[in-house]
XYZ file of C-alpha atoms in Angstrom:
696
model
C 0.000 0.000 0.000
C 1.388 3.419 -0.932
C 2.376 5.800 1.823
C -0.355 8.279 0.868
C -3.133 5.659 1.353
C -1.753 4.690 4.775
C -1.464 8.338 5.709
C -5.049 9.059 4.640
C -6.345 6.133 6.714
C -4.472 7.399 9.754
C -5.870 10.881 9.124
C -9.423 9.547 9.148
C -8.802 7.630 12.356
C -7.333 10.696 14.046
C -9.802 13.213 12.620
C -12.963 11.188 11.695
C -15.493 12.774 9.354
C -19.157 12.038 10.043
C -19.956 11.235 6.429
C -16.895 9.052 5.758
C -16.704 5.403 6.682
C -13.332 4.813 5.084
C -11.275 4.395 1.959
C -11.642 1.254 -0.172
C -9.265 1.874 -3.100
C -6.089 3.586 -4.155
C -6.088 7.314 -4.788
C -6.561 8.790 -8.246
C -4.521 11.809 -9.266
C -6.529 14.681 -10.644
C -6.105 16.147 -14.088
C -6.333 19.824 -14.978
C -9.159 21.046 -17.201
C -9.271 24.209 -19.258
C -10.442 26.259 -16.268
C -7.413 25.088 -14.327
C -9.691 23.008 -12.094
C -8.812 19.544 -10.889
C -11.002 16.799 -12.413
C -11.196 13.037 -12.418
C -9.446 11.491 -15.375
C -11.520 9.722 -17.978
C -12.022 5.977 -17.763
C -12.398 5.722 -13.982
C -15.462 3.966 -12.467
C -18.550 6.134 -12.517
C -19.164 7.253 -8.939
C -20.229 10.560 -7.415
C -17.805 13.082 -5.975
C -18.658 13.812 -2.376
C -18.420 17.596 -2.498
C -21.543 19.414 -1.383
C -24.193 20.474 -3.851
C -26.650 23.346 -3.796
C -29.297 20.821 -2.668
C -29.249 18.599 0.391
C -29.285 14.865 -0.262
C -27.432 15.289 -3.545
C -23.776 14.839 -4.473
C -21.751 15.429 -7.589
C -20.514 18.419 -9.524
C -21.949 17.705 -12.945
C -24.194 20.545 -14.027
C -26.741 18.197 -15.537
C -26.407 14.971 -13.573
C -26.686 14.592 -9.834
C -26.525 11.607 -7.562
C -29.174 11.566 -4.837
C -29.253 10.101 -1.349
C -32.588 8.231 -1.310
C -35.361 8.093 1.237
C -36.520 4.657 2.388
C -40.170 3.655 2.281
C -42.076 0.484 3.049
C -42.997 -1.523 -0.016
C -46.562 -1.395 1.306
C -46.657 2.389 0.854
C -45.835 2.111 -2.839
C -47.847 -0.935 -3.859
C -50.529 -1.313 -1.144
C -49.201 -4.715 -0.094
C -45.864 -6.144 0.946
C -45.694 -9.719 -0.403
C -42.609 -10.425 1.723
C -44.016 -9.383 5.089
C -44.021 -12.071 7.749
C -43.830 -12.300 11.521
C -42.908 -15.925 12.172
C -42.686 -16.876 15.834
C -41.553 -20.235 17.138
C -41.683 -22.055 20.464
C -39.430 -25.106 20.636
C -40.190 -25.995 24.241
C -37.520 -23.839 25.905
C -38.651 -22.156 29.103
C -37.921 -18.510 29.888
C -36.821 -17.190 33.272
C -40.417 -16.291 34.197
C -41.554 -19.873 33.551
C -43.309 -19.038 30.303
C -42.294 -20.077 26.811
C -39.065 -18.777 25.297
C -39.987 -17.283 21.951
C -37.963 -16.810 18.819
C -39.202 -14.929 15.791
C -38.176 -13.574 12.419
C -39.686 -10.334 11.141
C -39.435 -9.768 7.391
C -40.311 -6.516 5.619
C -39.679 -5.199 2.136
C -38.300 -1.704 1.542
C -37.787 0.452 -1.463
C -35.980 3.692 -2.172
C -37.398 6.885 -3.617
C -36.083 10.300 -4.610
C -36.530 12.780 -1.740
C -39.553 14.974 -2.362
C -37.592 18.225 -2.453
C -35.351 16.837 -5.188
C -38.029 15.290 -7.350
C -40.055 18.524 -7.336
C -37.236 21.120 -7.571
C -34.762 19.486 -9.923
C -36.708 18.392 -12.964
C -33.958 19.721 -15.240
C -31.399 17.359 -13.740
C -30.830 13.714 -14.483
C -31.031 12.155 -11.022
C -29.283 8.895 -10.223
C -29.303 6.991 -6.972
C -25.883 6.757 -5.305
C -24.147 3.462 -6.148
C -23.461 0.410 -3.977
C -26.218 1.374 -1.573
C -26.371 -0.681 1.637
C -29.295 0.363 3.879
C -27.602 -0.480 7.191
C -31.001 -0.929 8.820
C -31.730 -1.380 12.543
C -35.070 -2.134 14.204
C -35.572 0.087 17.247
C -37.929 -1.413 19.850
C -39.171 0.759 22.758
C -39.356 -1.261 25.986
C -40.956 -0.040 29.206
C -39.176 -1.343 32.282
C -39.924 -1.189 35.976
C -40.849 2.286 37.120
C -42.075 3.172 33.646
C -38.609 3.860 32.279
C -38.509 3.449 28.493
C -35.381 2.080 26.865
C -34.752 1.283 23.235
C -33.511 -2.119 22.132
C -31.764 -2.221 18.778
C -31.933 -5.242 16.496
C -29.665 -5.195 13.422
C -31.247 -6.287 10.167
C -30.005 -8.590 7.448
C -30.672 -7.195 3.984
C -30.928 -8.721 0.532
C -31.377 -6.758 -2.662
C -34.745 -7.012 -4.356
C -34.813 -5.584 -7.859
C -33.041 -2.403 -8.831
C -33.932 -0.286 -5.819
C -35.579 -2.587 -3.277
C -34.428 -4.547 -0.256
C -35.810 -7.374 1.837
C -34.845 -7.043 5.490
C -35.082 -9.683 8.196
C -34.727 -9.198 11.942
C -34.096 -12.089 14.302
C -35.856 -11.641 17.630
C -35.592 -13.637 20.843
C -37.152 -13.655 24.287
C -39.147 -10.611 25.423
C -38.407 -8.789 22.168
C -40.760 -11.163 20.311
C -43.760 -10.170 22.386
C -42.756 -6.489 22.363
C -42.404 -6.343 18.567
C -45.716 -8.150 18.086
C -47.484 -5.700 20.400
C -45.971 -2.696 18.629
C -46.901 -4.061 15.193
C -50.492 -4.772 16.184
C -51.323 -2.348 19.000
C -48.748 0.280 19.998
C -47.267 1.338 16.654
C -44.004 2.689 18.142
C -41.465 0.653 16.156
C -39.078 2.474 13.874
C -36.326 1.626 11.465
C -33.081 3.556 11.762
C -30.848 3.584 8.695
C -27.130 4.295 8.403
C -26.875 3.722 4.645
C -23.498 3.577 2.940
C -22.575 4.109 -0.676
C -19.488 4.581 -2.842
C -17.979 7.855 -4.050
C -14.812 9.850 -4.552
C -13.606 11.975 -1.672
C -11.960 15.103 -3.066
C -8.840 15.796 -0.980
C -6.079 18.384 -1.076
C -2.792 16.700 -0.198
C 0.273 18.753 0.769
C 3.784 17.884 1.903
C 4.978 20.658 4.292
C 8.538 21.874 3.635
C 11.020 21.197 6.378
C 12.052 24.331 8.216
C 8.800 26.174 7.649
C 5.964 26.486 10.208
C 3.567 23.549 9.983
C -0.118 24.178 10.675
C -2.191 21.075 11.405
C -1.434 17.409 11.792
C 1.013 15.583 9.566
C 0.574 11.898 8.716
C 3.590 10.163 7.242
C 4.677 13.527 5.879
C 1.281 14.430 4.388
C -1.419 16.860 5.350
C -5.005 16.357 4.164
C -7.962 18.675 3.611
C -11.236 17.036 2.581
C -14.162 18.844 0.947
C -17.934 18.466 1.141
C -19.959 16.292 3.545
C -21.314 13.569 1.299
C -24.471 15.477 0.435
C -25.857 15.523 3.967
C -26.350 19.266 3.787
C -26.608 21.824 1.038
C -23.714 24.053 0.050
C -22.021 25.609 -2.926
C -20.347 23.006 -5.129
C -16.617 22.924 -4.450
C -14.393 23.889 -7.361
C -10.857 22.559 -6.726
C -8.905 25.345 -8.459
C -5.178 24.872 -8.634
C -4.421 28.591 -8.578
C -2.730 29.732 -5.362
C -2.803 26.211 -3.956
C 0.216 24.473 -2.516
C -0.281 20.763 -3.015
C -2.213 18.451 -5.277
C -5.817 17.298 -5.483
C -6.438 13.596 -5.354
C -9.586 11.507 -5.217
C -9.852 8.655 -2.727
C -12.479 5.960 -3.560
C -14.397 5.978 -0.284
C -17.456 4.639 1.458
C -19.758 7.424 2.619
C -22.786 7.344 4.926
C -25.938 9.287 5.680
C -28.872 8.727 8.034
C -32.567 8.066 7.691
C -35.409 6.992 9.961
C -38.783 5.399 9.207
C -41.678 4.659 11.570
C -43.588 1.437 10.971
C -46.670 2.560 12.893
C -49.572 0.152 12.459
C -48.952 -0.429 8.758
C -49.143 -4.196 9.173
C -52.128 -4.241 11.522
C -54.590 -4.823 8.688
C -56.631 -7.717 7.387
C -54.121 -8.149 4.558
C -51.333 -9.121 6.933
C -53.163 -10.654 9.889
C -52.713 -14.239 8.726
C -48.976 -13.637 8.199
C -48.387 -13.362 11.936
C -47.782 -17.043 12.651
C -46.536 -19.220 15.461
C -45.024 -22.688 15.220
C -45.268 -24.978 18.218
C -45.588 -28.730 18.683
C -45.034 -29.294 14.969
C -47.956 -27.087 13.964
C -47.964 -23.642 12.370
C -51.021 -21.414 12.668
C -51.892 -17.694 12.741
C -51.286 -15.863 15.998
C -54.646 -15.147 17.618
C -53.417 -12.548 20.124
C -50.470 -11.860 22.419
C -51.514 -14.740 24.701
C -50.112 -17.093 22.077
C -46.674 -15.665 22.886
C -47.011 -15.355 26.660
C -48.429 -18.891 26.970
C -47.397 -22.143 25.380
C -49.161 -22.069 22.022
C -51.189 -25.202 21.387
C -54.099 -25.591 19.011
C -56.455 -22.665 19.510
C -59.484 -21.245 17.759
C -59.415 -17.725 16.390
C -63.114 -17.340 17.186
C -64.709 -15.885 20.276
C -68.319 -14.972 20.892
C -69.056 -11.375 19.983
C -70.706 -9.696 22.960
C -70.287 -6.041 22.002
C -73.447 -6.175 19.863
C -75.617 -6.696 22.930
C -78.546 -9.135 22.965
C -78.238 -10.763 19.538
C -81.607 -12.552 19.586
C -83.426 -9.349 20.534
C -81.749 -7.210 17.853
C -81.771 -9.842 15.097
C -84.584 -12.335 15.854
C -83.560 -14.829 13.163
C -80.030 -15.102 14.596
C -78.975 -17.051 17.671
C -75.315 -16.110 18.308
C -72.515 -14.157 16.617
C -68.804 -15.049 16.655
C -65.743 -12.990 15.745
C -62.666 -14.380 13.968
C -59.752 -12.370 15.362
C -57.394 -13.300 12.523
C -59.677 -13.490 9.491
C -61.982 -10.650 10.542
C -64.961 -12.884 9.750
C -68.114 -12.304 11.777
C -70.078 -15.567 11.710
C -73.813 -15.228 12.344
C -75.350 -18.469 13.614
C -79.044 -18.585 12.634
C -81.798 -19.518 15.022
C -82.611 -22.481 12.783
C -81.879 -24.182 9.481
C -84.718 -25.047 7.145
C -85.425 -26.551 3.754
C -83.838 -24.479 0.969
C -86.072 -23.008 -1.736
C -84.436 -21.847 -4.964
C -85.554 -20.820 -8.418
C -85.770 -24.555 -9.183
C -88.157 -25.198 -6.295
C -87.809 -26.821 -2.893
C -84.590 -28.783 -2.552
C -86.272 -31.965 -1.344
C -86.598 -35.412 -2.877
C -87.792 -38.897 -2.049
C -86.280 -41.986 -3.653
C -88.237 -45.215 -3.214
C -86.436 -48.502 -3.733
C -88.175 -51.867 -3.899
C -86.654 -54.595 -1.768
C -87.932 -57.959 -3.002
C -86.655 -59.851 0.016
C -89.425 -61.997 1.549
C -88.326 -60.705 4.971
C -89.794 -57.287 4.248
C -93.339 -56.263 5.003
C -94.020 -53.759 2.231
C -91.188 -54.636 -0.105
C -90.120 -50.984 -0.190
C -87.774 -48.556 1.518
C -87.571 -44.774 1.203
C -84.634 -42.385 1.055
C -85.355 -38.679 1.574
C -82.797 -35.985 0.850
C -83.143 -32.345 1.879
C -80.850 -29.419 1.220
C -81.159 -27.140 4.205
C -79.751 -23.649 4.730
C -79.704 -20.936 7.415
C -83.118 -19.354 7.897
C -81.520 -15.923 8.366
C -83.888 -13.048 7.658
C -82.203 -10.904 4.957
C -83.244 -7.759 6.825
C -81.611 -9.038 10.021
C -78.447 -9.794 8.070
C -78.451 -6.306 6.541
C -78.865 -4.758 9.987
C -75.979 -6.851 11.321
C -73.720 -5.797 8.433
C -74.576 -2.171 9.170
C -73.864 -2.528 12.908
C -70.572 -4.417 12.710
C -68.369 -1.480 11.559
C -69.221 0.372 14.792
C -68.092 -2.301 17.248
C -64.708 -1.866 19.008
C -63.296 -4.921 17.236
C -63.752 -3.177 13.877
C -61.352 -0.302 14.595
C -58.769 -0.296 11.813
C -60.283 -3.378 10.235
C -62.680 -4.408 7.497
C -64.919 -7.108 8.930
C -66.888 -9.558 6.800
C -70.254 -10.942 7.900
C -70.864 -14.567 6.944
C -73.061 -17.535 7.772
C -71.613 -20.838 9.018
C -69.778 -22.752 6.316
C -70.949 -26.217 7.271
C -71.058 -28.826 9.997
C -68.737 -29.422 12.925
C -67.640 -32.983 12.246
C -66.595 -33.440 15.881
C -70.169 -33.179 17.158
C -72.996 -35.270 15.653
C -76.135 -33.593 14.386
C -79.504 -35.196 15.107
C -83.087 -35.465 13.890
C -84.765 -35.860 17.273
C -88.351 -35.404 16.142
C -88.533 -38.580 14.043
C -87.005 -41.641 15.746
C -88.571 -43.974 13.171
C -86.145 -42.818 10.494
C -82.374 -42.984 10.286
C -80.876 -39.548 9.593
C -77.458 -38.649 8.189
C -75.879 -35.228 7.683
C -73.210 -33.921 5.301
C -71.809 -30.590 4.174
C -73.375 -29.157 1.050
C -72.256 -26.244 -1.100
C -71.338 -23.013 0.652
C -73.590 -22.570 3.672
C -75.924 -25.495 2.923
C -76.178 -28.884 4.615
C -77.576 -32.101 3.179
C -79.900 -34.165 5.361
C -80.780 -37.737 4.401
C -83.571 -39.690 6.090
C -83.993 -43.430 5.456
C -87.281 -45.160 6.274
C -87.590 -48.939 6.095
C -89.999 -51.599 7.322
C -90.100 -51.916 11.095
C -92.227 -54.956 11.854
C -95.108 -54.910 12.150
C -95.201 -51.365 10.722
C -94.549 -51.211 6.962
C -92.334 -48.487 5.516
C -95.254 -47.046 3.555
C -97.114 -46.360 6.794
C -94.116 -44.711 8.418
C -93.327 -42.596 5.374
C -96.853 -41.236 5.321
C -96.544 -40.160 8.931
C -93.285 -38.451 7.949
C -94.953 -36.613 5.068
C -97.818 -35.472 7.284
C -95.340 -34.031 9.738
C -93.406 -32.365 6.903
C -96.516 -30.308 6.098
C -97.786 -29.909 9.664
C -98.967 -26.548 10.996
C -97.931 -25.217 14.375
C -94.633 -26.184 16.017
C -92.777 -28.396 13.506
C -92.777 -32.014 14.706
C -89.731 -32.806 12.526
C -87.019 -31.049 14.471
C -83.388 -31.653 15.267
C -80.080 -30.121 16.219
C -77.120 -29.100 14.067
C -73.559 -28.526 15.225
C -72.132 -25.838 12.928
C -68.471 -25.216 12.194
C -66.473 -22.127 13.121
C -63.081 -23.778 12.775
C -61.585 -27.140 13.657
C -60.524 -26.204 17.192
C -63.317 -24.087 18.694
C -63.615 -25.724 22.110
C -67.404 -25.944 22.616
C -70.065 -27.216 20.198
C -72.015 -24.433 18.513
C -75.527 -25.783 18.090
C -78.617 -24.497 16.410
C -82.005 -25.941 15.491
C -83.096 -27.924 12.458
C -86.709 -27.644 11.275
C -87.913 -29.914 8.471
C -91.182 -28.282 7.548
C -92.641 -26.720 4.437
C -93.756 -23.723 6.506
C -90.248 -22.982 7.805
C -87.907 -22.514 4.845
C -84.719 -20.789 3.740
C -84.610 -18.932 0.424
C -81.960 -17.912 -2.076
C -82.609 -16.965 -5.710
C -86.327 -17.691 -5.957
C -87.245 -14.002 -5.791
C -85.811 -11.150 -7.910
C -86.444 -7.564 -6.787
C -85.582 -4.438 -8.793
C -86.132 -0.803 -7.914
C -88.467 1.265 -10.069
C -87.903 4.964 -10.724
C -90.697 7.325 -9.885
C -92.098 9.441 -7.120
C -92.414 7.803 -4.765
C -90.087 4.987 -5.834
C -91.237 1.374 -5.707
C -89.891 -2.072 -6.449
C -90.962 -4.976 -8.636
C -90.737 -8.458 -7.135
C -90.722 -11.448 -9.485
C -91.284 -14.999 -8.303
C -88.699 -16.896 -10.368
C -89.567 -20.331 -9.018
C -92.335 -22.926 -9.502
C -93.811 -22.511 -6.012
C -96.089 -19.826 -4.603
C -94.400 -17.506 -2.104
C -95.778 -15.725 0.944
C -94.175 -12.271 1.312
C -93.798 -11.210 4.947
C -91.893 -7.887 5.028
C -89.359 -5.860 3.064
C -86.876 -3.017 3.501
C -84.489 -0.910 1.459
C -80.829 -1.804 1.962
C -78.157 0.876 1.636
C -75.675 1.682 4.373
C -78.131 -0.271 6.513
C -81.762 -1.378 6.338
C -84.359 1.336 5.996
C -87.806 1.253 7.584
C -89.391 -2.184 7.482
C -92.532 -2.413 5.380
C -94.924 -5.232 6.428
C -96.403 -7.181 3.522
C -99.006 -9.110 5.505
C -98.302 -12.514 4.021
C -99.094 -11.384 0.480
C -99.113 -14.400 -1.858
C -96.978 -14.120 -4.977
C -97.843 -16.961 -7.328
C -95.157 -18.846 -9.251
C -93.856 -16.828 -12.186
C -95.849 -13.738 -11.211
C -94.833 -10.147 -10.427
C -96.008 -7.749 -7.746
C -95.259 -4.132 -6.829
C -93.756 -3.339 -3.433
C -94.595 0.155 -2.258
C -92.563 2.071 0.303
C -89.234 0.677 -0.899
C -87.010 1.062 -3.958
C -84.888 4.051 -2.935
C -81.942 1.969 -1.667
C -79.281 0.051 -3.517
C -81.274 -3.157 -3.065
C -84.457 -4.432 -1.460
C -84.477 -7.317 1.016
C -87.671 -9.363 1.275
C -88.431 -11.876 4.035
C -90.599 -14.668 2.677
C -91.767 -18.263 2.977
C -93.708 -20.842 0.989
C -97.439 -20.589 0.571
C -98.664 -24.009 1.745
C -102.323 -25.010 2.042
C -103.559 -26.053 5.480
C -104.225 -28.892 5.492
C -102.092 -29.883 2.516
C -103.681 -32.575 0.313
C -101.432 -35.569 -0.149
C -101.407 -35.190 -3.925
C -100.204 -31.603 -3.559
C -97.117 -32.848 -1.736
C -95.575 -33.718 -5.106
C -95.295 -29.978 -5.846
C -92.787 -29.644 -3.024
C -91.147 -33.065 -3.054
C -89.498 -34.683 -6.070
C -90.612 -38.316 -6.009
C -88.393 -40.847 -7.783
C -89.020 -44.599 -7.988
C -86.248 -47.097 -8.592
C -86.078 -50.782 -9.561
C -89.818 -51.504 -10.029
C -92.982 -49.496 -10.032
C -95.085 -51.341 -7.461
C -94.976 -51.898 -3.728
C -96.895 -54.163 -1.382
C -99.200 -52.109 0.838
C -101.322 -53.540 3.676
C -104.986 -52.527 3.969
C -106.093 -53.191 7.554
C -109.533 -53.223 9.163
C -109.846 -53.396 12.953
C -113.189 -54.259 14.572
C -111.833 -55.100 18.020
C -113.816 -52.229 19.517
C -117.148 -53.482 18.173
C -119.436 -55.513 20.473
C -120.600 -58.099 17.917
C -123.199 -59.679 20.274
C -124.735 -56.383 21.330
C -125.029 -55.305 17.723
C -126.491 -58.677 16.677
C -123.707 -59.182 14.159
C -122.124 -62.581 13.647
C -119.648 -61.737 10.851
C -118.504 -58.794 8.751
C -117.336 -59.397 5.196
C -114.885 -56.689 3.989
C -114.555 -55.723 0.301
C -112.132 -52.876 -0.518
C -112.107 -51.030 -3.842
C -109.148 -48.699 -4.530
C -110.451 -45.593 -6.245
C -106.991 -44.251 -7.044
C -105.737 -47.424 -8.728
C -108.183 -47.097 -10.607
C -111.111 -49.063 -9.204
C -109.157 -52.253 -8.434
C -110.651 -54.523 -5.755
C -108.590 -56.158 -3.063
C -109.247 -59.756 -1.973
C -112.147 -60.054 0.480
C -111.724 -61.116 4.097
C -114.140 -61.704 6.994
C -114.105 -60.465 10.595
C -115.859 -62.199 13.484
C -115.927 -62.018 17.308
C -112.963 -64.397 17.381
C -111.142 -62.700 14.475
C -111.598 -58.951 14.878
C -108.529 -57.700 12.939
C -107.340 -58.640 9.462
C -105.545 -57.109 6.488
C -104.798 -57.797 2.875
C -101.762 -56.802 0.771
C -102.235 -55.043 -2.531
C -99.656 -54.215 -5.195
C -99.638 -50.475 -5.900
C -97.533 -47.890 -7.679
C -95.241 -46.436 -5.051
C -96.473 -42.879 -5.539
C -100.056 -44.044 -4.873
C -98.954 -45.615 -1.632
C -97.459 -42.296 -0.605
C -99.767 -39.626 -1.990
C -103.075 -41.260 -1.071
C -105.156 -44.481 -1.133
C -108.729 -43.268 -1.386
C -110.866 -46.399 -1.148
C -114.464 -47.564 -0.894
C -114.892 -50.166 1.833
C -118.042 -52.293 1.602
C -118.963 -53.928 4.939
C -121.505 -56.808 4.620
C -122.928 -57.528 8.087
C -124.493 -60.967 8.769
C -127.234 -60.739 11.407
C -130.005 -63.041 12.701
C -132.507 -61.216 10.553
C -130.431 -61.398 7.381
C -127.571 -59.290 5.966
C -127.123 -55.634 5.298
C -124.326 -53.501 3.818
C -122.541 -50.340 4.922
C -120.289 -48.294 2.601
C -117.354 -46.391 4.117
C -114.976 -43.983 2.285
C -111.459 -44.281 3.654
C -107.861 -43.245 2.776
C -105.465 -45.989 3.874
C -102.520 -43.562 3.575
C -103.859 -40.898 5.915
C -105.200 -43.590 8.260
C -103.510 -46.947 7.565
C -106.108 -48.791 9.695
C -109.885 -48.528 9.302
C -111.358 -48.841 12.785
C -114.918 -50.219 12.810
C -117.116 -49.116 15.698
C -120.842 -48.985 16.385
C -121.069 -45.563 14.737
C -119.441 -47.001 11.604
C -122.179 -49.563 10.974
C -125.172 -47.360 11.802
């Protein structure tokens, strides 16, 4: 190494300059231009000279080109999202001094550089270039409050990698209490900052003199050299230095040097948004999941649900009658509304219900048939209640700084069985459907001595029953896989308690006052209950009084139409009582294998006092009106044989929808015989009971 380089290094050690880190190459002798100024020779690497410029944060002496010292910004500020951001905590079982878990974490953020505002706006005539070989030299500064409220600042050096032409990805390795502190600042306190001591490469302009022996020497001498450096690396503004050789004793040289400047950037709560919430993760016991809250760091982090019941809305059932409970997902920002009940789904294609009958020719069966019902059920959430909930959620404390999404449960909790308690004669099974729907299957088979056809008719009667639905059950709905308690709600299988999706289309109509047109898009008549405009929230509720809107028809809704949409609460219009034949409008009936089923026709005269009535025998002849006019084999009842039945082969749908029959009773008495004709439906009442009033 030449003496001048060693001397310059010693000079910098003895008289450090705040903008100079040090020299990294051998000096370059200046050349003299036409103005007798010292310049860099041609052919040297292109780097800025570190003399001051008229503008702060700029270096170089070229009249048209300047090098700028950049500002640092978060990638999020430029592009709305930082794809590299992550806060990845880990617990490997180590125990901290306080007995809690010892945490380790890695924080990753992306940065970019920009031209300082005062340069980009004031220097449009210049060609601006970022200083070369930029190294951000970034440190994470973490405020910590100790005992007595004293705040200290912990400093965590970052590891940087280049990302594109001007960007950097920075990682910080955190341990112990710093993990919890950084998490709290990122999500609650917002007091973290990044301090930068960036370095870059440039030429330090230096006047080098060799004092003559015997003359007074002013200033320090290093290996026989004195040095005078110019500029401050662009940290402040000043007139550009012109190294004129006139009246100078010595020579100008340029030392390739590393220079520094300083920047600071506050992180605030930039990453406390829904975009980044799932990127705060913790790994423990071989499992990685989002961090729910700071308790995951202060406790040993096992499997834990992000959901908790939302209580800040007050009494949910009172405010939103069709909803039972509301839960808040702290990571996802999802507000799950659990409905009071699930019911049969009605769409533009009709009611999502079907019955498949399958003939079983085994001689062990009674009727030779079994039935498989399938229902698609969905939350019976009043659309006006849901609109009111969506309007209320942004005002709850949990919504501060967040965008919350209101949703219905996404399916069943497989850990807890669902049940159909109101119909023990059938075997029920449950499965997730599409989106928020659930599929319910009910199988009905022969249960000696009761044939399946008898049981299925009881089931159908209950499906159309008025009053409290006799077909009821319980569903366990899913929040996530680890919510600790079952979340249950009711199941109602009843045509008068239904959920609805796209069966009704409503459009606003211009005018004064505005109105709306409601179109029944499905094949079933609808009963309209109430409606409301939906904008920022639901407007005044307009009762519709159970107005019937026939299939395919249109009606005008007054008092609404001014909002962005109109919500209409509705149900099916179902006759009371519902004729058995009409059931096929609501239930798709499909027969498999063969078309006929064995159905028993039973007559019971056990309650008749044969002797008191003077009757010795009763001959029974049954004619099936619905099939059409067929007669069943005759049989005879007597005091010693008061109950009997006969099997008939029928189409399965006849056995289900109705068996209207004419029963001819021929009574043998001491004075001769007489006949009594009785009309009876062996589906509605599988057994004809003969009493004294029947034969008189």
